[in-house]
Every structure is written in structure tokens, then in C-alpha cells.
Short mmCIF file of N, CA and C in Angstrom, two decimals:
data_model
loop_
_atom_site.label_atom_id
_atom_site.label_comp_id
_atom_site.label_asym_id
_atom_site.label_seq_id
_atom_site.Cartn_x
_atom_site.Cartn_y
_atom_site.Cartn_z
N MET D 1 0.85 -1.16 0.00
CA MET D 1 0.00 0.00 0.00
C MET D 1 0.90 1.23 0.00
N HIS D 2 0.54 2.19 -0.83
CA HIS D 2 1.26 3.45 -0.90
C HIS D 2 0.39 4.55 -0.32
N TYR D 3 1.01 5.54 0.30
CA TYR D 3 0.25 6.64 0.88
C TYR D 3 0.93 7.97 0.58
N ARG D 4 0.17 9.02 0.69
CA ARG D 4 0.72 10.36 0.50
C ARG D 4 -0.22 11.37 1.13
N TYR D 5 0.36 12.42 1.68
CA TYR D 5 -0.41 13.53 2.23
C TYR D 5 -0.55 14.60 1.15
N HIS D 6 -1.62 15.37 1.26
CA HIS D 6 -1.85 16.42 0.27
C HIS D 6 -2.62 17.56 0.94
N ASP D 7 -2.17 18.78 0.72
CA ASP D 7 -2.90 19.93 1.23
C ASP D 7 -4.10 20.20 0.35
N SER D 8 -5.18 20.66 0.97
CA SER D 8 -6.39 20.99 0.23
C SER D 8 -7.07 22.18 0.91
N PRO D 9 -8.05 22.77 0.26
CA PRO D 9 -8.77 23.89 0.87
C PRO D 9 -9.54 23.49 2.13
N ILE D 10 -9.74 22.21 2.37
CA ILE D 10 -10.45 21.78 3.58
C ILE D 10 -9.49 21.16 4.60
N GLY D 11 -8.20 21.35 4.39
CA GLY D 11 -7.20 20.82 5.31
C GLY D 11 -6.44 19.67 4.70
N PRO D 12 -5.47 19.14 5.46
CA PRO D 12 -4.64 18.05 4.95
C PRO D 12 -5.46 16.79 4.67
N LEU D 13 -5.07 16.10 3.62
CA LEU D 13 -5.70 14.84 3.25
C LEU D 13 -4.63 13.75 3.26
N LEU D 14 -5.05 12.55 3.61
CA LEU D 14 -4.18 11.38 3.50
C LEU D 14 -4.86 10.42 2.54
N LEU D 15 -4.15 10.07 1.47
CA LEU D 15 -4.66 9.09 0.52
C LEU D 15 -3.77 7.86 0.56
N ALA D 16 -4.39 6.70 0.36
CA ALA D 16 -3.64 5.45 0.30
C ALA D 16 -4.31 4.53 -0.70
N GLY D 17 -3.49 3.75 -1.37
CA GLY D 17 -4.01 2.79 -2.33
C GLY D 17 -2.93 1.83 -2.76
N ASP D 18 -3.35 0.89 -3.57
CA ASP D 18 -2.41 -0.08 -4.12
C ASP D 18 -2.78 -0.32 -5.58
N ASP D 19 -2.29 -1.40 -6.16
CA ASP D 19 -2.55 -1.67 -7.57
C ASP D 19 -4.03 -1.86 -7.87
N SER D 20 -4.82 -2.24 -6.87
CA SER D 20 -6.25 -2.44 -7.12
C SER D 20 -7.02 -1.12 -7.16
N GLY D 21 -6.44 -0.06 -6.59
CA GLY D 21 -7.09 1.24 -6.65
C GLY D 21 -6.97 2.01 -5.34
N LEU D 22 -7.64 3.14 -5.30
CA LEU D 22 -7.64 3.99 -4.12
C LEU D 22 -8.43 3.31 -3.01
N LYS D 23 -7.85 3.21 -1.84
CA LYS D 23 -8.49 2.51 -0.72
C LYS D 23 -8.98 3.46 0.36
N LEU D 24 -8.32 4.61 0.52
CA LEU D 24 -8.81 5.53 1.53
C LEU D 24 -8.42 6.96 1.24
N LEU D 25 -9.26 7.84 1.73
CA LEU D 25 -9.01 9.28 1.72
C LEU D 25 -9.52 9.78 3.07
N HIS D 26 -8.59 10.19 3.90
CA HIS D 26 -8.94 10.70 5.23
C HIS D 26 -8.68 12.19 5.28
N MET D 27 -9.56 12.90 5.94
CA MET D 27 -9.39 14.32 6.17
C MET D 27 -8.73 14.53 7.51
N ASP D 28 -8.18 15.71 7.69
CA ASP D 28 -7.59 16.09 8.96
C ASP D 28 -8.55 15.77 10.10
N ALA D 29 -8.06 15.17 11.11
CA ALA D 29 -8.89 14.80 12.26
C ALA D 29 -8.17 15.20 13.54
N ALA D 30 -8.89 15.16 14.64
CA ALA D 30 -8.30 15.52 15.93
C ALA D 30 -7.18 14.55 16.31
N GLN D 31 -7.31 13.30 15.93
CA GLN D 31 -6.30 12.29 16.23
C GLN D 31 -5.33 12.15 15.06
N PRO D 32 -4.04 11.97 15.34
CA PRO D 32 -3.10 11.75 14.22
C PRO D 32 -3.41 10.43 13.52
N TRP D 33 -3.10 10.38 12.26
CA TRP D 33 -3.32 9.16 11.50
C TRP D 33 -2.29 8.13 11.88
N GLU D 34 -2.74 6.91 12.01
CA GLU D 34 -1.81 5.81 12.27
C GLU D 34 -1.62 5.06 10.97
N LEU D 35 -0.39 5.03 10.53
CA LEU D 35 -0.06 4.35 9.28
C LEU D 35 0.41 2.95 9.58
N ASP D 36 0.02 2.01 8.73
CA ASP D 36 0.49 0.64 8.85
C ASP D 36 1.99 0.64 8.55
N ALA D 37 2.74 -0.11 9.33
CA ALA D 37 4.20 -0.15 9.17
C ALA D 37 4.61 -0.66 7.79
N ALA D 38 3.74 -1.43 7.13
CA ALA D 38 4.07 -1.98 5.81
C ALA D 38 3.81 -0.96 4.69
N TRP D 39 3.11 0.14 4.98
CA TRP D 39 2.83 1.14 3.95
C TRP D 39 4.11 1.87 3.56
N GLN D 40 4.15 2.25 2.28
CA GLN D 40 5.31 2.97 1.77
C GLN D 40 4.87 4.30 1.19
N PRO D 41 5.70 5.33 1.31
CA PRO D 41 5.35 6.61 0.69
C PRO D 41 5.20 6.45 -0.82
N ALA D 42 4.18 7.07 -1.36
CA ALA D 42 3.94 6.99 -2.81
C ALA D 42 4.93 7.87 -3.55
N GLN D 43 5.31 7.43 -4.69
CA GLN D 43 6.12 8.25 -5.58
C GLN D 43 5.14 8.93 -6.54
N LYS D 44 4.78 8.22 -7.61
CA LYS D 44 3.82 8.75 -8.58
C LYS D 44 2.49 8.02 -8.52
N GLN D 45 2.39 7.01 -7.66
CA GLN D 45 1.22 6.13 -7.64
C GLN D 45 -0.09 6.88 -7.42
N LEU D 46 -0.11 7.96 -6.69
CA LEU D 46 -1.36 8.66 -6.37
C LEU D 46 -1.49 9.99 -7.10
N ASP D 47 -0.60 10.25 -8.07
CA ASP D 47 -0.62 11.53 -8.78
C ASP D 47 -1.97 11.84 -9.42
N GLU D 48 -2.58 10.86 -10.07
CA GLU D 48 -3.86 11.12 -10.76
C GLU D 48 -4.96 11.46 -9.75
N ALA D 49 -4.97 10.80 -8.63
CA ALA D 49 -5.96 11.12 -7.59
C ALA D 49 -5.79 12.56 -7.13
N PHE D 50 -4.57 13.00 -6.93
CA PHE D 50 -4.33 14.37 -6.49
C PHE D 50 -4.67 15.38 -7.58
N ARG D 51 -4.37 15.05 -8.83
CA ARG D 51 -4.75 15.95 -9.94
C ARG D 51 -6.27 16.14 -9.97
N GLN D 52 -7.00 15.03 -9.85
CA GLN D 52 -8.46 15.12 -9.89
C GLN D 52 -9.01 15.86 -8.67
N LEU D 53 -8.46 15.61 -7.50
CA LEU D 53 -8.91 16.34 -6.30
C LEU D 53 -8.65 17.84 -6.45
N ASP D 54 -7.49 18.21 -6.95
CA ASP D 54 -7.20 19.64 -7.16
C ASP D 54 -8.20 20.26 -8.12
N ARG D 55 -8.51 19.56 -9.21
CA ARG D 55 -9.50 20.08 -10.16
C ARG D 55 -10.88 20.17 -9.53
N TYR D 56 -11.25 19.20 -8.68
CA TYR D 56 -12.52 19.25 -7.97
C TYR D 56 -12.59 20.50 -7.10
N PHE D 57 -11.54 20.74 -6.32
CA PHE D 57 -11.54 21.90 -5.42
C PHE D 57 -11.51 23.22 -6.19
N GLN D 58 -11.04 23.20 -7.43
CA GLN D 58 -11.07 24.40 -8.27
C GLN D 58 -12.42 24.56 -8.97
N GLY D 59 -13.32 23.61 -8.78
CA GLY D 59 -14.63 23.67 -9.42
C GLY D 59 -14.59 23.22 -10.88
N ARG D 60 -13.53 22.53 -11.28
CA ARG D 60 -13.36 22.12 -12.68
C ARG D 60 -13.61 20.64 -12.91
N LEU D 61 -13.95 19.88 -11.86
CA LEU D 61 -14.20 18.45 -12.00
C LEU D 61 -15.49 18.12 -11.26
N LYS D 62 -16.41 17.49 -11.97
CA LYS D 62 -17.69 17.15 -11.38
C LYS D 62 -17.86 15.66 -11.11
N ARG D 63 -17.01 14.85 -11.72
CA ARG D 63 -17.10 13.39 -11.52
C ARG D 63 -15.69 12.81 -11.55
N PHE D 64 -15.36 12.10 -10.49
CA PHE D 64 -14.04 11.48 -10.41
C PHE D 64 -13.99 10.25 -11.29
N GLU D 65 -12.87 10.06 -11.95
CA GLU D 65 -12.63 8.89 -12.79
C GLU D 65 -11.39 8.18 -12.25
N LEU D 66 -11.55 7.54 -11.13
CA LEU D 66 -10.46 6.83 -10.48
C LEU D 66 -10.86 5.39 -10.22
N ARG D 67 -9.89 4.51 -10.22
CA ARG D 67 -10.15 3.12 -9.83
C ARG D 67 -10.21 3.10 -8.30
N LEU D 68 -11.32 2.63 -7.77
CA LEU D 68 -11.54 2.62 -6.33
C LEU D 68 -11.56 1.19 -5.81
N ALA D 69 -11.04 1.01 -4.61
CA ALA D 69 -11.01 -0.32 -4.00
C ALA D 69 -11.25 -0.22 -2.49
N PRO D 70 -12.39 0.36 -2.10
CA PRO D 70 -12.66 0.45 -0.67
C PRO D 70 -12.94 -0.92 -0.07
N ARG D 71 -12.50 -1.11 1.16
CA ARG D 71 -12.77 -2.37 1.86
C ARG D 71 -13.99 -2.19 2.74
N GLY D 72 -14.91 -3.16 2.64
CA GLY D 72 -16.11 -3.11 3.46
C GLY D 72 -16.98 -4.32 3.21
N THR D 73 -18.06 -4.40 3.96
CA THR D 73 -19.01 -5.50 3.81
C THR D 73 -19.77 -5.34 2.49
N ALA D 74 -20.48 -6.37 2.12
CA ALA D 74 -21.29 -6.30 0.89
C ALA D 74 -22.32 -5.19 1.00
N PHE D 75 -22.94 -5.02 2.17
CA PHE D 75 -23.91 -3.95 2.34
C PHE D 75 -23.25 -2.58 2.21
N GLN D 76 -22.10 -2.40 2.85
CA GLN D 76 -21.38 -1.12 2.72
C GLN D 76 -21.03 -0.84 1.26
N GLN D 77 -20.56 -1.86 0.56
CA GLN D 77 -20.21 -1.68 -0.86
C GLN D 77 -21.42 -1.22 -1.66
N THR D 78 -22.60 -1.79 -1.36
CA THR D 78 -23.83 -1.41 -2.05
C THR D 78 -24.15 0.06 -1.79
N VAL D 79 -24.03 0.48 -0.54
CA VAL D 79 -24.30 1.88 -0.19
C VAL D 79 -23.28 2.79 -0.86
N TRP D 80 -22.00 2.44 -0.81
CA TRP D 80 -20.97 3.28 -1.40
C TRP D 80 -21.14 3.39 -2.92
N GLN D 81 -21.60 2.32 -3.55
CA GLN D 81 -21.87 2.36 -4.99
C GLN D 81 -23.03 3.33 -5.25
N ALA D 82 -24.06 3.27 -4.43
CA ALA D 82 -25.21 4.17 -4.59
C ALA D 82 -24.80 5.63 -4.36
N LEU D 83 -23.90 5.87 -3.43
CA LEU D 83 -23.42 7.24 -3.19
C LEU D 83 -22.80 7.83 -4.45
N GLN D 84 -22.10 6.99 -5.21
CA GLN D 84 -21.45 7.46 -6.43
C GLN D 84 -22.45 7.86 -7.51
N GLY D 85 -23.71 7.45 -7.33
CA GLY D 85 -24.75 7.82 -8.28
C GLY D 85 -25.43 9.15 -7.96
N ILE D 86 -25.07 9.78 -6.84
CA ILE D 86 -25.65 11.09 -6.51
C ILE D 86 -24.89 12.14 -7.32
N PRO D 87 -25.59 12.85 -8.20
CA PRO D 87 -24.89 13.81 -9.06
C PRO D 87 -24.26 14.97 -8.30
N TYR D 88 -23.21 15.49 -8.86
CA TYR D 88 -22.53 16.68 -8.36
C TYR D 88 -23.56 17.79 -8.16
N GLY D 89 -23.48 18.48 -7.04
CA GLY D 89 -24.36 19.61 -6.79
C GLY D 89 -25.76 19.23 -6.34
N GLN D 90 -26.00 17.95 -6.10
CA GLN D 90 -27.31 17.51 -5.63
C GLN D 90 -27.14 16.75 -4.31
N THR D 91 -28.22 16.68 -3.57
CA THR D 91 -28.20 15.95 -2.31
C THR D 91 -29.34 14.94 -2.30
N THR D 92 -29.24 14.01 -1.36
CA THR D 92 -30.29 13.03 -1.14
C THR D 92 -30.36 12.77 0.35
N SER D 93 -31.43 12.17 0.80
CA SER D 93 -31.56 11.86 2.22
C SER D 93 -31.18 10.40 2.46
N TYR D 94 -30.99 10.07 3.72
CA TYR D 94 -30.68 8.69 4.08
C TYR D 94 -31.84 7.76 3.69
N SER D 95 -33.07 8.23 3.88
CA SER D 95 -34.22 7.39 3.53
C SER D 95 -34.31 7.20 2.02
N GLU D 96 -34.03 8.24 1.24
CA GLU D 96 -34.03 8.10 -0.22
C GLU D 96 -32.94 7.14 -0.67
N LEU D 97 -31.79 7.21 -0.01
CA LEU D 97 -30.69 6.31 -0.35
C LEU D 97 -31.05 4.87 -0.02
N ALA D 98 -31.72 4.66 1.11
CA ALA D 98 -32.17 3.31 1.48
C ALA D 98 -33.15 2.77 0.44
N GLU D 99 -34.05 3.62 -0.04
CA GLU D 99 -34.98 3.20 -1.09
C GLU D 99 -34.24 2.89 -2.38
N ARG D 100 -33.24 3.72 -2.69
CA ARG D 100 -32.48 3.54 -3.93
C ARG D 100 -31.77 2.19 -3.99
N ILE D 101 -31.37 1.68 -2.82
CA ILE D 101 -30.68 0.37 -2.81
C ILE D 101 -31.68 -0.77 -2.62
N GLY D 102 -32.96 -0.44 -2.61
CA GLY D 102 -33.98 -1.46 -2.53
C GLY D 102 -34.23 -1.99 -1.13
N ASN D 103 -33.87 -1.21 -0.13
CA ASN D 103 -34.03 -1.65 1.25
C ASN D 103 -34.52 -0.47 2.09
N PRO D 104 -35.77 -0.04 1.87
CA PRO D 104 -36.26 1.19 2.50
C PRO D 104 -36.28 1.20 4.02
N LYS D 105 -36.25 0.05 4.66
CA LYS D 105 -36.26 0.01 6.13
C LYS D 105 -34.85 0.07 6.73
N SER D 106 -33.85 0.19 5.90
CA SER D 106 -32.47 0.14 6.37
C SER D 106 -31.84 1.52 6.54
N VAL D 107 -32.65 2.51 6.89
CA VAL D 107 -32.15 3.89 6.96
C VAL D 107 -30.97 4.02 7.93
N ARG D 108 -31.08 3.43 9.11
CA ARG D 108 -29.98 3.53 10.08
C ARG D 108 -28.73 2.82 9.58
N ALA D 109 -28.91 1.66 8.99
CA ALA D 109 -27.76 0.92 8.46
C ALA D 109 -27.11 1.68 7.31
N VAL D 110 -27.92 2.35 6.50
CA VAL D 110 -27.39 3.19 5.43
C VAL D 110 -26.56 4.32 6.03
N GLY D 111 -27.07 4.94 7.09
CA GLY D 111 -26.33 6.00 7.76
C GLY D 111 -25.00 5.50 8.32
N THR D 112 -25.01 4.32 8.90
CA THR D 112 -23.78 3.74 9.44
C THR D 112 -22.78 3.44 8.32
N ALA D 113 -23.26 2.87 7.22
CA ALA D 113 -22.38 2.58 6.08
C ALA D 113 -21.84 3.88 5.47
N ASN D 114 -22.70 4.89 5.39
CA ASN D 114 -22.29 6.19 4.88
C ASN D 114 -21.15 6.74 5.73
N GLY D 115 -21.29 6.64 7.05
CA GLY D 115 -20.27 7.13 7.96
C GLY D 115 -18.98 6.34 7.93
N ALA D 116 -19.04 5.10 7.46
CA ALA D 116 -17.85 4.25 7.38
C ALA D 116 -17.14 4.36 6.03
N ASN D 117 -17.63 5.23 5.15
CA ASN D 117 -17.04 5.41 3.83
C ASN D 117 -15.55 5.75 3.96
N PRO D 118 -14.67 4.90 3.43
CA PRO D 118 -13.24 5.15 3.59
C PRO D 118 -12.64 6.10 2.55
N ILE D 119 -13.44 6.48 1.55
CA ILE D 119 -12.90 7.34 0.48
C ILE D 119 -13.80 8.57 0.36
N ALA D 120 -13.81 9.38 1.42
CA ALA D 120 -14.63 10.59 1.44
C ALA D 120 -14.31 11.47 0.23
N ILE D 121 -15.23 12.30 -0.12
CA ILE D 121 -15.18 13.25 -1.24
C ILE D 121 -15.32 12.51 -2.56
N VAL D 122 -14.42 11.58 -2.86
CA VAL D 122 -14.49 10.82 -4.11
C VAL D 122 -15.76 9.97 -4.13
N ILE D 123 -16.03 9.28 -3.05
CA ILE D 123 -17.33 8.62 -2.85
C ILE D 123 -18.11 9.63 -2.01
N PRO D 124 -19.02 10.37 -2.64
CA PRO D 124 -19.56 11.61 -2.05
C PRO D 124 -20.58 11.45 -0.94
N CYS D 125 -20.12 10.96 0.20
CA CYS D 125 -21.01 10.82 1.36
C CYS D 125 -21.47 12.17 1.89
N HIS D 126 -20.77 13.25 1.54
CA HIS D 126 -21.18 14.59 1.98
C HIS D 126 -22.49 15.03 1.33
N ARG D 127 -22.92 14.36 0.28
CA ARG D 127 -24.16 14.72 -0.42
C ARG D 127 -25.41 14.13 0.23
N VAL D 128 -25.23 13.40 1.33
CA VAL D 128 -26.37 12.82 2.02
C VAL D 128 -26.71 13.70 3.22
N ILE D 129 -27.95 14.14 3.27
CA ILE D 129 -28.41 15.04 4.33
C ILE D 129 -29.68 14.47 4.96
N GLY D 130 -30.12 15.09 6.02
CA GLY D 130 -31.36 14.66 6.66
C GLY D 130 -32.56 14.97 5.78
N ARG D 131 -33.64 14.26 5.99
CA ARG D 131 -34.87 14.45 5.22
C ARG D 131 -35.38 15.89 5.33
N ASP D 132 -35.10 16.53 6.48
CA ASP D 132 -35.56 17.90 6.71
C ASP D 132 -34.59 18.95 6.16
N GLY D 133 -33.54 18.51 5.48
CA GLY D 133 -32.57 19.44 4.90
C GLY D 133 -31.39 19.72 5.82
N SER D 134 -31.40 19.15 7.03
CA SER D 134 -30.28 19.36 7.95
C SER D 134 -29.05 18.61 7.44
N LEU D 135 -27.89 19.13 7.80
CA LEU D 135 -26.65 18.51 7.32
C LEU D 135 -26.37 17.19 8.01
N THR D 136 -26.89 16.97 9.19
CA THR D 136 -26.63 15.78 9.99
C THR D 136 -25.13 15.61 10.21
N GLY D 137 -24.69 14.43 10.56
CA GLY D 137 -23.28 14.21 10.87
C GLY D 137 -22.41 14.08 9.63
N TYR D 138 -21.11 14.21 9.87
CA TYR D 138 -20.13 14.02 8.82
C TYR D 138 -18.79 13.74 9.50
N ALA D 139 -18.13 12.68 9.10
CA ALA D 139 -16.88 12.29 9.74
C ALA D 139 -15.84 13.41 9.68
N GLY D 140 -15.86 14.21 8.64
CA GLY D 140 -14.92 15.32 8.50
C GLY D 140 -15.37 16.59 9.19
N GLY D 141 -16.54 16.55 9.84
CA GLY D 141 -17.08 17.72 10.51
C GLY D 141 -18.09 18.45 9.64
N LEU D 142 -19.10 19.03 10.29
CA LEU D 142 -20.16 19.71 9.54
C LEU D 142 -19.65 20.92 8.76
N GLU D 143 -18.63 21.58 9.27
CA GLU D 143 -18.08 22.72 8.55
C GLU D 143 -17.53 22.27 7.19
N ARG D 144 -16.79 21.16 7.18
CA ARG D 144 -16.26 20.64 5.90
C ARG D 144 -17.39 20.21 4.98
N LYS D 145 -18.42 19.58 5.56
CA LYS D 145 -19.56 19.14 4.74
C LYS D 145 -20.21 20.35 4.08
N ALA D 146 -20.42 21.41 4.85
CA ALA D 146 -21.01 22.64 4.30
C ALA D 146 -20.12 23.23 3.21
N LEU D 147 -18.81 23.23 3.43
CA LEU D 147 -17.88 23.77 2.42
C LEU D 147 -17.93 22.96 1.12
N LEU D 148 -17.96 21.64 1.24
CA LEU D 148 -18.01 20.79 0.04
C LEU D 148 -19.32 21.00 -0.72
N LEU D 149 -20.44 21.08 0.00
CA LEU D 149 -21.73 21.29 -0.67
C LEU D 149 -21.78 22.67 -1.32
N LYS D 150 -21.26 23.67 -0.63
CA LYS D 150 -21.24 25.03 -1.19
C LYS D 150 -20.37 25.07 -2.44
N LEU D 151 -19.23 24.39 -2.40
CA LEU D 151 -18.34 24.30 -3.56
C LEU D 151 -19.09 23.73 -4.77
N GLU D 152 -19.97 22.78 -4.52
CA GLU D 152 -20.73 22.13 -5.59
C GLU D 152 -21.97 22.93 -5.99
N GLY D 153 -22.20 24.07 -5.33
CA GLY D 153 -23.33 24.91 -5.71
C GLY D 153 -24.63 24.58 -5.02
N VAL D 154 -24.59 23.75 -3.98
CA VAL D 154 -25.80 23.43 -3.23
C VAL D 154 -26.18 24.64 -2.39
N LYS D 155 -27.44 25.02 -2.46
CA LYS D 155 -27.95 26.14 -1.66
C LYS D 155 -28.14 25.66 -0.22
N LEU D 156 -27.42 26.28 0.69
CA LEU D 156 -27.50 25.90 2.09
C LEU D 156 -28.55 26.74 2.80
N LEU D 157 -29.09 26.18 3.86
CA LEU D 157 -30.00 26.93 4.72
C LEU D 157 -29.20 28.00 5.46
N PRO D 158 -29.82 29.13 5.86
CA PRO D 158 -29.07 30.20 6.52
C PRO D 158 -28.24 29.72 7.72
N GLU D 159 -28.81 28.84 8.54
CA GLU D 159 -28.05 28.37 9.70
C GLU D 159 -26.86 27.50 9.28
N GLN D 160 -26.96 26.86 8.10
CA GLN D 160 -25.84 26.07 7.60
C GLN D 160 -24.75 26.98 7.05
N ASP D 161 -25.14 28.08 6.43
CA ASP D 161 -24.18 29.04 5.94
C ASP D 161 -23.33 29.59 7.10
N GLN D 162 -23.90 29.65 8.30
CA GLN D 162 -23.17 30.14 9.46
C GLN D 162 -21.98 29.24 9.77
N LEU D 163 -22.08 27.97 9.43
CA LEU D 163 -20.94 27.06 9.65
C LEU D 163 -19.70 27.51 8.90
N LEU D 164 -19.91 28.18 7.76
CA LEU D 164 -18.79 28.60 6.93
C LEU D 164 -18.07 29.80 7.52
N LEU D 165 -18.65 30.48 8.48
CA LEU D 165 -18.07 31.67 9.08
C LEU D 165 -17.16 31.34 10.26
N ILE D 166 -17.22 30.09 10.70
CA ILE D 166 -16.45 29.69 11.87
C ILE D 166 -14.97 29.62 11.52
#
């Protein structure tokens, strides 16, 4: 597994992947990242991921074209695949996502799988909001979620816009 850090408008990012594809994208967190001792610093292996992320943050990329290899259960994989179907600049609710995967009673499980997404931003878990329009939780913090949605042109509620002033 190769890894590399990258600065972004939402703070430092850690990406890791191998020949099968990108396996994780972590945002700056309160706890330092623990790297597996077998991981090696990337040379050019993650260049394309960083190019696409930079273009995304510049507003010039609306859909990532990367080989992804997130690790998770079959249910998580189903949810993460459905997340990739949410168009840029649009949002959906947890209940709509549960319906989309054909399991409308699995709203909580969908929320848990959404929160376990190992490749944030690229697999756009930030596009899932509460049925009432609330931002709900986000592993990267609600401020980052608001910034990502605003970047994509999503109209935020006034109280959500306040998150951007912090």
C-alpha cells in the first residue's frame, strides 16, 4: 500500500491505495493518523488522484474517474456504490438512499455505512443530508460538509451558511 499527504482547501488529506485502486481518503482529524508499518510513501502512484482532487476543489471536475477499491461489507459496498450515483451539486436523504438500494427500512444501516465510507469526497457521502434538509453528521465535521456542498453549488439553509463563518 502506498500513501501520501496532500494539502487541500479543507485541510490536509491522507490518501492510500495499491494496484487495485484507491483505498482511503482521510481528512484532517483531531487524532493523528496511524499508518500501517508496511505502507510505503507513494512516488507517482497517487498523482492522478491528487490531480483530480485539485480540479474538484477548483470547481473544474464534477465526476471522479479513479479506480476505487474500498474495503467493506457487501452492504457497505452497495451503499458506497449508490453514493457514487448522486450527481454533483445535488443531495439526497438517508431514507431516499435506502430506497435507492432497494431496502427502504435500512435507513440507520445506510447512515452507518455512509459514515464508514473510507474514500470521502471521491465517494460523495457529503451529499447525504437529513430528510428535513439538515446537514446531519459528517466524519470530516459539519463545517467541511457545508464547504463541500457550497463548492458544488448546493444552496445551504441560513443556519448552515453560518458554519462557513467559523
